[in-house]
PDB file of C-alpha atoms in Angstrom:
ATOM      1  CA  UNK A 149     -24.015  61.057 103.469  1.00 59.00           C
ATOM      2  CA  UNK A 150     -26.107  63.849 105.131  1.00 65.00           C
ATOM      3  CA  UNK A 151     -23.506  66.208 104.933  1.00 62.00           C
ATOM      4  CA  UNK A 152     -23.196  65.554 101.312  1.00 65.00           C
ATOM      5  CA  UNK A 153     -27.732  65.766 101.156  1.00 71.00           C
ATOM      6  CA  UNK A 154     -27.660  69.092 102.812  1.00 69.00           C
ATOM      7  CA  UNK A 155     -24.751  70.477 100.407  1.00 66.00           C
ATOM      8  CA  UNK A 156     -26.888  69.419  97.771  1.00 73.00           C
ATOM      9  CA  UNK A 157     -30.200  70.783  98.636  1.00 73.00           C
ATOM     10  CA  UNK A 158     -27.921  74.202  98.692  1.00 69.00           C
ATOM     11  CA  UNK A 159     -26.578  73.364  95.039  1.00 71.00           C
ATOM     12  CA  UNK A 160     -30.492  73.237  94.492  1.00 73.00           C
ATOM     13  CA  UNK A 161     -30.798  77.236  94.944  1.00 74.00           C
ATOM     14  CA  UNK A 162     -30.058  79.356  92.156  1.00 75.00           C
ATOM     15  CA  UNK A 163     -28.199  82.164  94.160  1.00 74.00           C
ATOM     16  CA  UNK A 164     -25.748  79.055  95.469  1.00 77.00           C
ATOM     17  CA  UNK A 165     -24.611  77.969  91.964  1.00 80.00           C
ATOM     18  CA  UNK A 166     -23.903  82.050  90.563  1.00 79.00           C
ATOM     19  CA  UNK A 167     -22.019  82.209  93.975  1.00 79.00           C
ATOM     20  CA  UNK A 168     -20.172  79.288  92.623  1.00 83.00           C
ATOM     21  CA  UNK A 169     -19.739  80.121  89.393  1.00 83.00           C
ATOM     22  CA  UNK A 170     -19.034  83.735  90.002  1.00 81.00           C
ATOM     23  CA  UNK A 171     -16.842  82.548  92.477  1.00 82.00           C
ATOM     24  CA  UNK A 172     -14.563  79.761  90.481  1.00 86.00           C
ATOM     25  CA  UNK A 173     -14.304  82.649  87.376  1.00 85.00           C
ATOM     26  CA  UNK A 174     -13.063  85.327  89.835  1.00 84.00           C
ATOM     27  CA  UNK A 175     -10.437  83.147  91.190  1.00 86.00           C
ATOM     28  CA  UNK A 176      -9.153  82.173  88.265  1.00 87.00           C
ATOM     29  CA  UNK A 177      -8.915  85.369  86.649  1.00 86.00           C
ATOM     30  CA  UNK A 178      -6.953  86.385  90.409  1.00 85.00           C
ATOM     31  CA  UNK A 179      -4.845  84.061  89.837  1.00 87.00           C
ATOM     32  CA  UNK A 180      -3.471  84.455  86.588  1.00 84.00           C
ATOM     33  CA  UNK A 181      -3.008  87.920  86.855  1.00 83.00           C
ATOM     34  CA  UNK A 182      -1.168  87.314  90.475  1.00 83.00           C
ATOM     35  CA  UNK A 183       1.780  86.003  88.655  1.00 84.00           C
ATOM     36  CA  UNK A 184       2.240  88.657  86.706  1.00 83.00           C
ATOM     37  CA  UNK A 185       2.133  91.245  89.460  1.00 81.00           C
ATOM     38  CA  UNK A 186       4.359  88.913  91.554  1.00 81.00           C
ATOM     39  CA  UNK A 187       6.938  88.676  88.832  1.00 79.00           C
ATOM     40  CA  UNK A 188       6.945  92.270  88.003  1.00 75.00           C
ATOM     41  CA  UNK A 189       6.992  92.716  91.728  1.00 72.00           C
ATOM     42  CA  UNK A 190       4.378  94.747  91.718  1.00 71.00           C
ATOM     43  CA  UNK A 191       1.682  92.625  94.004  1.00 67.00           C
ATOM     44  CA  UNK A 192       0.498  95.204  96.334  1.00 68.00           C
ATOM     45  CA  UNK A 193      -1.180  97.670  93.721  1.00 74.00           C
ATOM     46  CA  UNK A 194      -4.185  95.236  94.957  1.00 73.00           C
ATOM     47  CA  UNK A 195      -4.077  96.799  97.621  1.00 73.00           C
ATOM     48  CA  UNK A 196      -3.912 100.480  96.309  1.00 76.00           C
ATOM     49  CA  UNK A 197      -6.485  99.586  93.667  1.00 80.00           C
ATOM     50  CA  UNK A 198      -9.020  97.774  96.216  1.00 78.00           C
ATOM     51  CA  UNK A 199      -8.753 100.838  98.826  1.00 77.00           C
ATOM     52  CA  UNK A 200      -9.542 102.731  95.873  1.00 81.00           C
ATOM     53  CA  UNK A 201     -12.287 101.053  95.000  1.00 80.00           C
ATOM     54  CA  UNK A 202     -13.528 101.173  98.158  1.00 77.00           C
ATOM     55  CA  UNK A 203     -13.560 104.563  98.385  1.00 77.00           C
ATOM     56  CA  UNK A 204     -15.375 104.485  95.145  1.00 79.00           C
ATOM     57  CA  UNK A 205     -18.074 102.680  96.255  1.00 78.00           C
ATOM     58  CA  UNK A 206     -18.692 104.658  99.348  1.00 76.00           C
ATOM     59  CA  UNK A 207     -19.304 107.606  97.455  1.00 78.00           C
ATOM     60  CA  UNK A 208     -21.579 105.347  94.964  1.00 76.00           C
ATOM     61  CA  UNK A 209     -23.323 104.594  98.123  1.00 73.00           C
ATOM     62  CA  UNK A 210     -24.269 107.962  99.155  1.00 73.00           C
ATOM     63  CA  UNK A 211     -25.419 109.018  95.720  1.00 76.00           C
ATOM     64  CA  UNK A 212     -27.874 106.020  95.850  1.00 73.00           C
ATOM     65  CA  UNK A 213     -26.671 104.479  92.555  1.00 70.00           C
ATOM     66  CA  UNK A 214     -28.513 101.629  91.723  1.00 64.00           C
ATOM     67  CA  UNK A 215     -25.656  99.960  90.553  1.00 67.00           C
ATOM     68  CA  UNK A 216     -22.225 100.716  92.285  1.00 70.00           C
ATOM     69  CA  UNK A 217     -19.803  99.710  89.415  1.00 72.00           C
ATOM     70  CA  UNK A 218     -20.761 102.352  87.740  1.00 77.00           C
ATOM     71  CA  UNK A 219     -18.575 104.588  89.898  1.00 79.00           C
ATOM     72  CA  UNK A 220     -16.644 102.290  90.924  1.00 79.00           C
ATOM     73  CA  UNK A 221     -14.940 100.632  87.627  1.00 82.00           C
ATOM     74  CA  UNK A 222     -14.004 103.897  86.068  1.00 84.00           C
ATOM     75  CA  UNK A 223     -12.821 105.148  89.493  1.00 83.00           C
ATOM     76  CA  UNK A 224     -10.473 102.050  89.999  1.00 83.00           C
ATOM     77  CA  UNK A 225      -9.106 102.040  86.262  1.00 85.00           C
ATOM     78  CA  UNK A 226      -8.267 105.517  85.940  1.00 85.00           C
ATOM     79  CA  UNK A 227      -6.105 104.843  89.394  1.00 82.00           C
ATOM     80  CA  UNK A 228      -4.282 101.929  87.906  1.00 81.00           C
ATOM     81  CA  UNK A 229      -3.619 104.114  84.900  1.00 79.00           C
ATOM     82  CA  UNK A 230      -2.043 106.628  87.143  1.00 78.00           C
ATOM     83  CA  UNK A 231      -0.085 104.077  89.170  1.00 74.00           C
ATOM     84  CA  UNK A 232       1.172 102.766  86.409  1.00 70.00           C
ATOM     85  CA  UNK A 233       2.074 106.197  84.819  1.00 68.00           C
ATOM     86  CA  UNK A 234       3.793 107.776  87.951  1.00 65.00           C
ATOM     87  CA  UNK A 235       5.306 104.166  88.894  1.00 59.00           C
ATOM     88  CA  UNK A 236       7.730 105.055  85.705  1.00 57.00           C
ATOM     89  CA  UNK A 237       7.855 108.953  85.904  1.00 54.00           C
ATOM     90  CA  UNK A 238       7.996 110.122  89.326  1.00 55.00           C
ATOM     91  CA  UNK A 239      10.003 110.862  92.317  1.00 57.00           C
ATOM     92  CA  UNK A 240       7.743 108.855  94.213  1.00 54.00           C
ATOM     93  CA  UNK A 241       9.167 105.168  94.257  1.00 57.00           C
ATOM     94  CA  UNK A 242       5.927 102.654  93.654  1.00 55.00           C
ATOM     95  CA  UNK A 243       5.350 101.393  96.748  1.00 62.00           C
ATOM     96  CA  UNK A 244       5.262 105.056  98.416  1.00 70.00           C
ATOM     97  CA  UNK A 245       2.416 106.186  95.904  1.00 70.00           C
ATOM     98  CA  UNK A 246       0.468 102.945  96.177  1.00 71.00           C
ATOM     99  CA  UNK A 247       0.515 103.269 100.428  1.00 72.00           C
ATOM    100  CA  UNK A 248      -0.244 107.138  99.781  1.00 75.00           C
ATOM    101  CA  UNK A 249      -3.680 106.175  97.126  1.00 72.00           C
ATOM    102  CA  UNK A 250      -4.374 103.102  99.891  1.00 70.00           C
ATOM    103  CA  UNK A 251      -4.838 104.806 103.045  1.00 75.00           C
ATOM    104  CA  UNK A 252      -6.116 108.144 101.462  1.00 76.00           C
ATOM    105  CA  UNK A 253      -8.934 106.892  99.669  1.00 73.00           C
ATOM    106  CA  UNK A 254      -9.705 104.329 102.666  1.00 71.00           C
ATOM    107  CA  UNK A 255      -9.798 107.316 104.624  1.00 76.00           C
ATOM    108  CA  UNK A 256     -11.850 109.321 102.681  1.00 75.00           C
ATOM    109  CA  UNK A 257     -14.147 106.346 102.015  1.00 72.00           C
ATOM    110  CA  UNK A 258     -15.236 105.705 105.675  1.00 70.00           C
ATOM    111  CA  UNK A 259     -15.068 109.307 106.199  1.00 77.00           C
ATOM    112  CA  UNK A 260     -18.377 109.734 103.512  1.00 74.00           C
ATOM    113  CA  UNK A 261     -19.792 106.960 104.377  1.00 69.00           C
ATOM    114  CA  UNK A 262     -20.189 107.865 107.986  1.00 73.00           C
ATOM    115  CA  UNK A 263     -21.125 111.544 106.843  1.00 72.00           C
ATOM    116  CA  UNK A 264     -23.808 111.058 104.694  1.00 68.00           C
ATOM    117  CA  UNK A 265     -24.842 107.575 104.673  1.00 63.00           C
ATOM    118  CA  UNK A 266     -28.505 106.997 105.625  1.00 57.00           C
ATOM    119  CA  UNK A 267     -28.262 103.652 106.723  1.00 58.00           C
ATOM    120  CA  UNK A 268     -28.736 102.511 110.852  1.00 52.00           C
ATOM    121  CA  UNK A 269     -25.385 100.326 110.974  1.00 52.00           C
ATOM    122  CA  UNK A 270     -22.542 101.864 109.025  1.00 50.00           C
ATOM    123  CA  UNK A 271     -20.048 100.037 110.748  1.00 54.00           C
ATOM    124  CA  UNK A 272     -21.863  96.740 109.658  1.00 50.00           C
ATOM    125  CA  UNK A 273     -22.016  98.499 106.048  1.00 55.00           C
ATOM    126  CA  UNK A 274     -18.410  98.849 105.841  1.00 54.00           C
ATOM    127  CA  UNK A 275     -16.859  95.970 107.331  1.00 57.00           C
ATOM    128  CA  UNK A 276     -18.967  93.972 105.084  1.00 56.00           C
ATOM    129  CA  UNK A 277     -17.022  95.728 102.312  1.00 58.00           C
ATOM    130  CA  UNK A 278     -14.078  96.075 103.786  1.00 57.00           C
ATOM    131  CA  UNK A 279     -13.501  91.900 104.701  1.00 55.00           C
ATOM    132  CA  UNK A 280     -16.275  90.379 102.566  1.00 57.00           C
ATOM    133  CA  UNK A 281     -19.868  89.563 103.154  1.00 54.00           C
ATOM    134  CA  UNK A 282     -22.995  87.319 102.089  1.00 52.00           C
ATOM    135  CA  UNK A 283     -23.044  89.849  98.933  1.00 57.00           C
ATOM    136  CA  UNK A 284     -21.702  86.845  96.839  1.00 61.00           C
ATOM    137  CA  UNK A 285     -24.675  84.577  97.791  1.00 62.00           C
ATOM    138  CA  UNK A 286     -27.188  87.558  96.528  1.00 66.00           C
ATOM    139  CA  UNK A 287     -25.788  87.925  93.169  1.00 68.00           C
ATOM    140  CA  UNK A 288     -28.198  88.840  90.539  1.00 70.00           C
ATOM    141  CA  UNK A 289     -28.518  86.948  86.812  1.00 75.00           C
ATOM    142  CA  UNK A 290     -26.833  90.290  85.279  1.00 74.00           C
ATOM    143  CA  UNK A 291     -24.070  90.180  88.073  1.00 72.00           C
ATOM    144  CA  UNK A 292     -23.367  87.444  87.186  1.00 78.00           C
ATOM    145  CA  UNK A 293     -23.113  87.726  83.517  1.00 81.00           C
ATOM    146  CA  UNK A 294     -21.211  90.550  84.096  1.00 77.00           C
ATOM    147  CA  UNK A 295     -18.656  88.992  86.224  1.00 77.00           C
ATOM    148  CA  UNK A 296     -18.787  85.745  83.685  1.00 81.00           C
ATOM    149  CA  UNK A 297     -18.265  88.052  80.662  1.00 84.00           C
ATOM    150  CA  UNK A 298     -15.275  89.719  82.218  1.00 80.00           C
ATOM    151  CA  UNK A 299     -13.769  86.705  83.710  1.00 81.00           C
ATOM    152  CA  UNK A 300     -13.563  85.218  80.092  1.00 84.00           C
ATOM    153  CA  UNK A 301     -12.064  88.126  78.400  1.00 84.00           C
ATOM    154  CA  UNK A 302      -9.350  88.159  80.946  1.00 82.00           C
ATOM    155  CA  UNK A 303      -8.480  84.561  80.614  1.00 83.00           C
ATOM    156  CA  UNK A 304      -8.786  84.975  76.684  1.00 85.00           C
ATOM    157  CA  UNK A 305      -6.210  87.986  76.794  1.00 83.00           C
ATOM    158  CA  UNK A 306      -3.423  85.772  78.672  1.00 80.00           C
ATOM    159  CA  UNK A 307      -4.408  82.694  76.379  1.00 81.00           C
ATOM    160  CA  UNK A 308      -4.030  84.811  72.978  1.00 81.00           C
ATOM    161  CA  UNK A 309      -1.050  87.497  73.615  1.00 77.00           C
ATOM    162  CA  UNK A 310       0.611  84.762  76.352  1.00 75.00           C
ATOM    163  CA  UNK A 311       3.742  85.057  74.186  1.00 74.00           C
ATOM    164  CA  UNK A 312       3.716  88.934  74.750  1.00 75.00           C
ATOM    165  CA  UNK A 313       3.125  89.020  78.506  1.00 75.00           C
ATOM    166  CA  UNK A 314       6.105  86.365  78.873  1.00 71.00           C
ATOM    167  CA  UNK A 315       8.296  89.141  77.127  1.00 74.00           C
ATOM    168  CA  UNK A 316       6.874  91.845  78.462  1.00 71.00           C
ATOM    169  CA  UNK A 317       6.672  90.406  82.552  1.00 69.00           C
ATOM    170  CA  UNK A 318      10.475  89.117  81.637  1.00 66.00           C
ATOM    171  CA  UNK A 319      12.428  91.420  79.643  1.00 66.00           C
ATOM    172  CA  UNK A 320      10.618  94.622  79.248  1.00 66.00           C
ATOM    173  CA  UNK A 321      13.729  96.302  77.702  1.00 68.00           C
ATOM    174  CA  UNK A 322      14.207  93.566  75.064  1.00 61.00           C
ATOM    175  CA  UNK A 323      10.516  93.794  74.080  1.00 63.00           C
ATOM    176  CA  UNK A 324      10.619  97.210  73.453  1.00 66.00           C
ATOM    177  CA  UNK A 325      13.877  97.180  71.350  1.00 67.00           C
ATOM    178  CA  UNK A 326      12.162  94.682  68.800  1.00 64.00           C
ATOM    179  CA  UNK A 327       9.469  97.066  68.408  1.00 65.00           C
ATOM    180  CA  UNK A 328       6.717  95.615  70.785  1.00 67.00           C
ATOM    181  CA  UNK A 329       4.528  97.995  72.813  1.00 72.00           C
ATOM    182  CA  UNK A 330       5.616  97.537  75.985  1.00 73.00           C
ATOM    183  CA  UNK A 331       3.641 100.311  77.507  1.00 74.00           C
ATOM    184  CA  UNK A 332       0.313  99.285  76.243  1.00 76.00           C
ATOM    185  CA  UNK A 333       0.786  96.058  77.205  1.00 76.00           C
ATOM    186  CA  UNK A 334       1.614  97.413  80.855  1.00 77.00           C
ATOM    187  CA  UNK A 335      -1.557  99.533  80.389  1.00 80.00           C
ATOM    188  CA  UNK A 336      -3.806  96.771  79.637  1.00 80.00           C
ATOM    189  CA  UNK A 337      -2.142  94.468  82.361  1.00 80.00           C
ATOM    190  CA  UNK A 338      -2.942  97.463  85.221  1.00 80.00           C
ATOM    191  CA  UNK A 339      -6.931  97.818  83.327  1.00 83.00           C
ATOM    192  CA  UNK A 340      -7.349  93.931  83.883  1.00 83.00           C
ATOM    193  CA  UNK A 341      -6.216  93.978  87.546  1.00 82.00           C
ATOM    194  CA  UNK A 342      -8.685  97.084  88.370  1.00 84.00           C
ATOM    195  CA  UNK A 343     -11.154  95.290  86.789  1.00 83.00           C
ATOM    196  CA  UNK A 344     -10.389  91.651  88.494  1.00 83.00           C
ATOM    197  CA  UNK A 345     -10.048  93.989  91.812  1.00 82.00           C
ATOM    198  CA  UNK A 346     -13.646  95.797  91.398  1.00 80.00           C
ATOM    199  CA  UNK A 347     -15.267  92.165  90.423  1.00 77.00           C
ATOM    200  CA  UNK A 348     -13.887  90.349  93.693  1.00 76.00           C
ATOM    201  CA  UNK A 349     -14.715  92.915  96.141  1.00 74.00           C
ATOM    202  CA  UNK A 350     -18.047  90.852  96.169  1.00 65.00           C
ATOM    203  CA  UNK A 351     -16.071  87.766  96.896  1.00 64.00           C
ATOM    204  CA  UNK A 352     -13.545  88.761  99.321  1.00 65.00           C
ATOM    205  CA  UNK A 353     -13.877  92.307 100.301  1.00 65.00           C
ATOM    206  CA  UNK A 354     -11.523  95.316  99.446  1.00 62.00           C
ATOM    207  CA  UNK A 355      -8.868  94.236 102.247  1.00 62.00           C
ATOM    208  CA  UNK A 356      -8.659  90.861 101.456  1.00 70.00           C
ATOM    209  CA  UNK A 357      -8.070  91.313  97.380  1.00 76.00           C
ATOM    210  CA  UNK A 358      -4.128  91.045  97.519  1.00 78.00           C
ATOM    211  CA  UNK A 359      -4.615  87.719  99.039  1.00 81.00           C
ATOM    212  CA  UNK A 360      -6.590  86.369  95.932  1.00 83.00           C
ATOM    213  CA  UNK A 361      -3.941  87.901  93.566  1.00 85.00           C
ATOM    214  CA  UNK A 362      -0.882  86.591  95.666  1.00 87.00           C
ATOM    215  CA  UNK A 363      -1.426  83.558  97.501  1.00 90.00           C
ATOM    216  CA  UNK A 364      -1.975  80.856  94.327  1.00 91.00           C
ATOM    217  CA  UNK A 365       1.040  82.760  92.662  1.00 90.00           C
ATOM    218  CA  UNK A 366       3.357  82.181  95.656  1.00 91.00           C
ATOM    219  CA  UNK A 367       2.427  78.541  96.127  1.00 92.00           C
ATOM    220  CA  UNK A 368       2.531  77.676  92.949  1.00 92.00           C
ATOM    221  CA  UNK A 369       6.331  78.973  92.454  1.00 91.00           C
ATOM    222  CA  UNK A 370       7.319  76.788  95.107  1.00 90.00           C
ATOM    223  CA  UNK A 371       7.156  74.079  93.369  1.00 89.00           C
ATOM    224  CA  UNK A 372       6.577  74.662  89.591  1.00 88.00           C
ATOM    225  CA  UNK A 373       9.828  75.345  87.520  1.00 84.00           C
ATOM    226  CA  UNK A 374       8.296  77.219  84.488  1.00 84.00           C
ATOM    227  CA  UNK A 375       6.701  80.017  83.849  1.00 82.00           C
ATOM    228  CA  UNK A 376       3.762  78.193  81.843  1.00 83.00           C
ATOM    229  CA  UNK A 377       3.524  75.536  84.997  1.00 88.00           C
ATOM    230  CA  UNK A 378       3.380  77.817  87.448  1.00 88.00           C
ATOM    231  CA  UNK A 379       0.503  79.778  85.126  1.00 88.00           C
ATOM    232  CA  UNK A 380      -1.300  76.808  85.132  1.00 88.00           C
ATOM    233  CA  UNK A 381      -0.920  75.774  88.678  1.00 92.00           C
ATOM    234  CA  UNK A 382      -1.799  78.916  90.172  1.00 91.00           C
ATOM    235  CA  UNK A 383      -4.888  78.616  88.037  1.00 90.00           C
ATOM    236  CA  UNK A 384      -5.772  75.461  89.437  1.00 92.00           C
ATOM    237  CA  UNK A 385      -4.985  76.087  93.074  1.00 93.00           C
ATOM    238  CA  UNK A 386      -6.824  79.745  92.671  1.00 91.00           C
ATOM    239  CA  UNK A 387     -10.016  77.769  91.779  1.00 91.00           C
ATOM    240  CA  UNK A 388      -9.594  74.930  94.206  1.00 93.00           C
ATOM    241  CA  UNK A 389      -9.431  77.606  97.212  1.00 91.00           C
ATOM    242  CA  UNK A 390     -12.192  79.278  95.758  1.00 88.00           C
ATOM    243  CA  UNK A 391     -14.220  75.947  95.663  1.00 89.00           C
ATOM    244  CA  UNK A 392     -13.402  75.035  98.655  1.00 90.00           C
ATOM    245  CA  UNK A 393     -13.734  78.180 100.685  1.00 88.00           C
ATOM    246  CA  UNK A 394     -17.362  78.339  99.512  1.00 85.00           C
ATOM    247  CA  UNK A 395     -17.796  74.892 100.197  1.00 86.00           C
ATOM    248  CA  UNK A 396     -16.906  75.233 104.099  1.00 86.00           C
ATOM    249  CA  UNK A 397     -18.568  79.294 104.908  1.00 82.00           C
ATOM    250  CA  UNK A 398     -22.019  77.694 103.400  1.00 80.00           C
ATOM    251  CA  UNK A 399     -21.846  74.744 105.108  1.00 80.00           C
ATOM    252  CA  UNK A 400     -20.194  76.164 108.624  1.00 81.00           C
ATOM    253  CA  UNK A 401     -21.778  79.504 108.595  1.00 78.00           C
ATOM    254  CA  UNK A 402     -17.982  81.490 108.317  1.00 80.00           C
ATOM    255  CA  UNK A 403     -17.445  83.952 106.412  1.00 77.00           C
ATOM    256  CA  UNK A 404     -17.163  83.787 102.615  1.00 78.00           C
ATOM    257  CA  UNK A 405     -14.191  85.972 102.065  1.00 77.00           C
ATOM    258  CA  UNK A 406     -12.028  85.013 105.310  1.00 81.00           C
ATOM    259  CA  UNK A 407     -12.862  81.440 104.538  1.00 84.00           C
ATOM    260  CA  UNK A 408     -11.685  81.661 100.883  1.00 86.00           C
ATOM    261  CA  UNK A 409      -8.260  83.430 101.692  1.00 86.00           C
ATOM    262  CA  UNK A 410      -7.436  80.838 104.775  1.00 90.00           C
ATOM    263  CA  UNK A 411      -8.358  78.014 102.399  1.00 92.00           C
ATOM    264  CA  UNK A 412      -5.024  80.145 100.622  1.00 91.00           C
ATOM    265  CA  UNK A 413      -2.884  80.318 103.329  1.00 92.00           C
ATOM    266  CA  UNK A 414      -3.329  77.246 104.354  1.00 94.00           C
ATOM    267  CA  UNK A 415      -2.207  75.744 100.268  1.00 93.00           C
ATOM    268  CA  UNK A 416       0.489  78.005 100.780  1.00 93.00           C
ATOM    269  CA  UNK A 417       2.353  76.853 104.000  1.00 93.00           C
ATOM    270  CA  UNK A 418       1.664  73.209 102.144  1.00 92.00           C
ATOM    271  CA  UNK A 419       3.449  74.216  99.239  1.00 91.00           C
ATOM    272  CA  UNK A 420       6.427  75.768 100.563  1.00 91.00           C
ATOM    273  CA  UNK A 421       7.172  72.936 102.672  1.00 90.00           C
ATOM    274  CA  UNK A 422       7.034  71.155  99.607  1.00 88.00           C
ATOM    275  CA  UNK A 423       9.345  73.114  98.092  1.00 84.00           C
ATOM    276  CA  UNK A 424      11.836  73.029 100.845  1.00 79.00           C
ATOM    277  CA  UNK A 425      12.319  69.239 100.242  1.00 73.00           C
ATOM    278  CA  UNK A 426      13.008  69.617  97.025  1.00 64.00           C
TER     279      UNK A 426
END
């Protein structure tokens, strides 16, 4: 009972309930999106995209801008735009341009930071971004709108054009021979996961991203059958982790991100024992 008391004297606190909130709507959007890129086998542009963002930010640091997204959305779209554009007409196979955008704009990243950042512990600064810090338990009102209004629109888009990302995710070729638009479909897909990426750097940090796109998504097709149950499921077990992970860094004092994506693992290795009985 006392355990439950002190959790809710936390719940009492404002910044505890957008951390929640902000929290729950980033997984979910994560998570829906991770079955796409899992399916298209395409799941480590997180990865490209979150370095990138990184980088991004690290140069929004230095110039002192009062708010970092700024930069840093544009930054990460435009890359997903090009990843998605020389993905289809390059010599360059995917995965080589995604591990040559990663480390380079890691690199660079820590580089300026280091250079020309004013502040007394860089290393602090940027392993805080890089893994995930307390950032989600200092989120402003208009953070959290922000996060809240772009969470929706992403779970809107896969609940009105679901039909279309089936086909598209599925049979690309087929959905372009009826006359669909595969291509902008792809586009807005890669927009969505910069987006989702940029938005959950404050939950997990920019190394730990892929984890919140890929984990649910694997579990989930361990044991669901469909396409629509394993949407759903990785929904729910996004959100649960989420939940959860919160849950146990507030009340143990770990941190928010690690905490979150072990929550993950752990709902994985549960799953795909499940599935191996089945």
């Amino acid at each position: 009972m006392e355990f439950l008391n002190t959790f809710s004297t936390y719940l009492s606190f404002p910044f505890v309930r957008y951390a929640f909130i902000t929290g729950v709507l980033i997984a979910l959007s994560s998570s829906l999106l991770g079955v796409i890129l899992v399916l298209k086998r395409f799941s480590f542009i997180g990865d490209g995209l979150s370095h990138t963002a990184f980088g991004a930010m690290a140069i929004a640091t230095v110039l002192k801008l009062s708010n970092d997204s700024i930069l840093t959305m544009p930054v990460t779209v435009l890359f997903a735009i090009f990843l998605l554009k020389t993905h289809k007409h390059s010599r360059l196979q995917g995965d080589s341009i995604i591990a040559i955008v990663s480390t380079g704009a890691l690199a660079v990243g820590y580089m300026v930071v280091n250079i020309f950042s004013a502040s007394a512990n860089v290393s602090g600064d940027v392993c805080s971004t890089l893994f995930g810090s307390t950032s989600i338990l200092t989120l402003t009102k208009s953070e959290v709108l922000v996060s809240a209004i772009s969470s929706i629109g992403v779970i809107l888009f896969f609940i009105f054009f679901y039909t279309r990302i089936f086909s598209v995710t599925f049979d690309p070729e087929f959905t372009t021979a009826i006359g669909k638009k595969t291509e902008l479909y792809n586009m807005i897909i890669a927009i969505i996961t910069a987006i989702v990426i940029v938005l959950a750097m404050n939950l997990v940090g920019s190394l730990l991203i892929t984890a919140l796109l890929v984990f649910p998504a694997l579990s989930a097709m361990q044991v669901m059958k469909s396409y629509k149950s394993t949407i759903v499921y990785s929904a729910v077990l996004g959100v649960f982790a989420s939940v959860v992970g919160l849950f146990v860094s507030i009340m143990a004092s770990t941190p928010v991100g690690s905490t979150i994506v072990v929550v993950n693992i752990l709902l994985f290795f549960i799953h795909f024992l499940i599935g191996l009985k089945k």
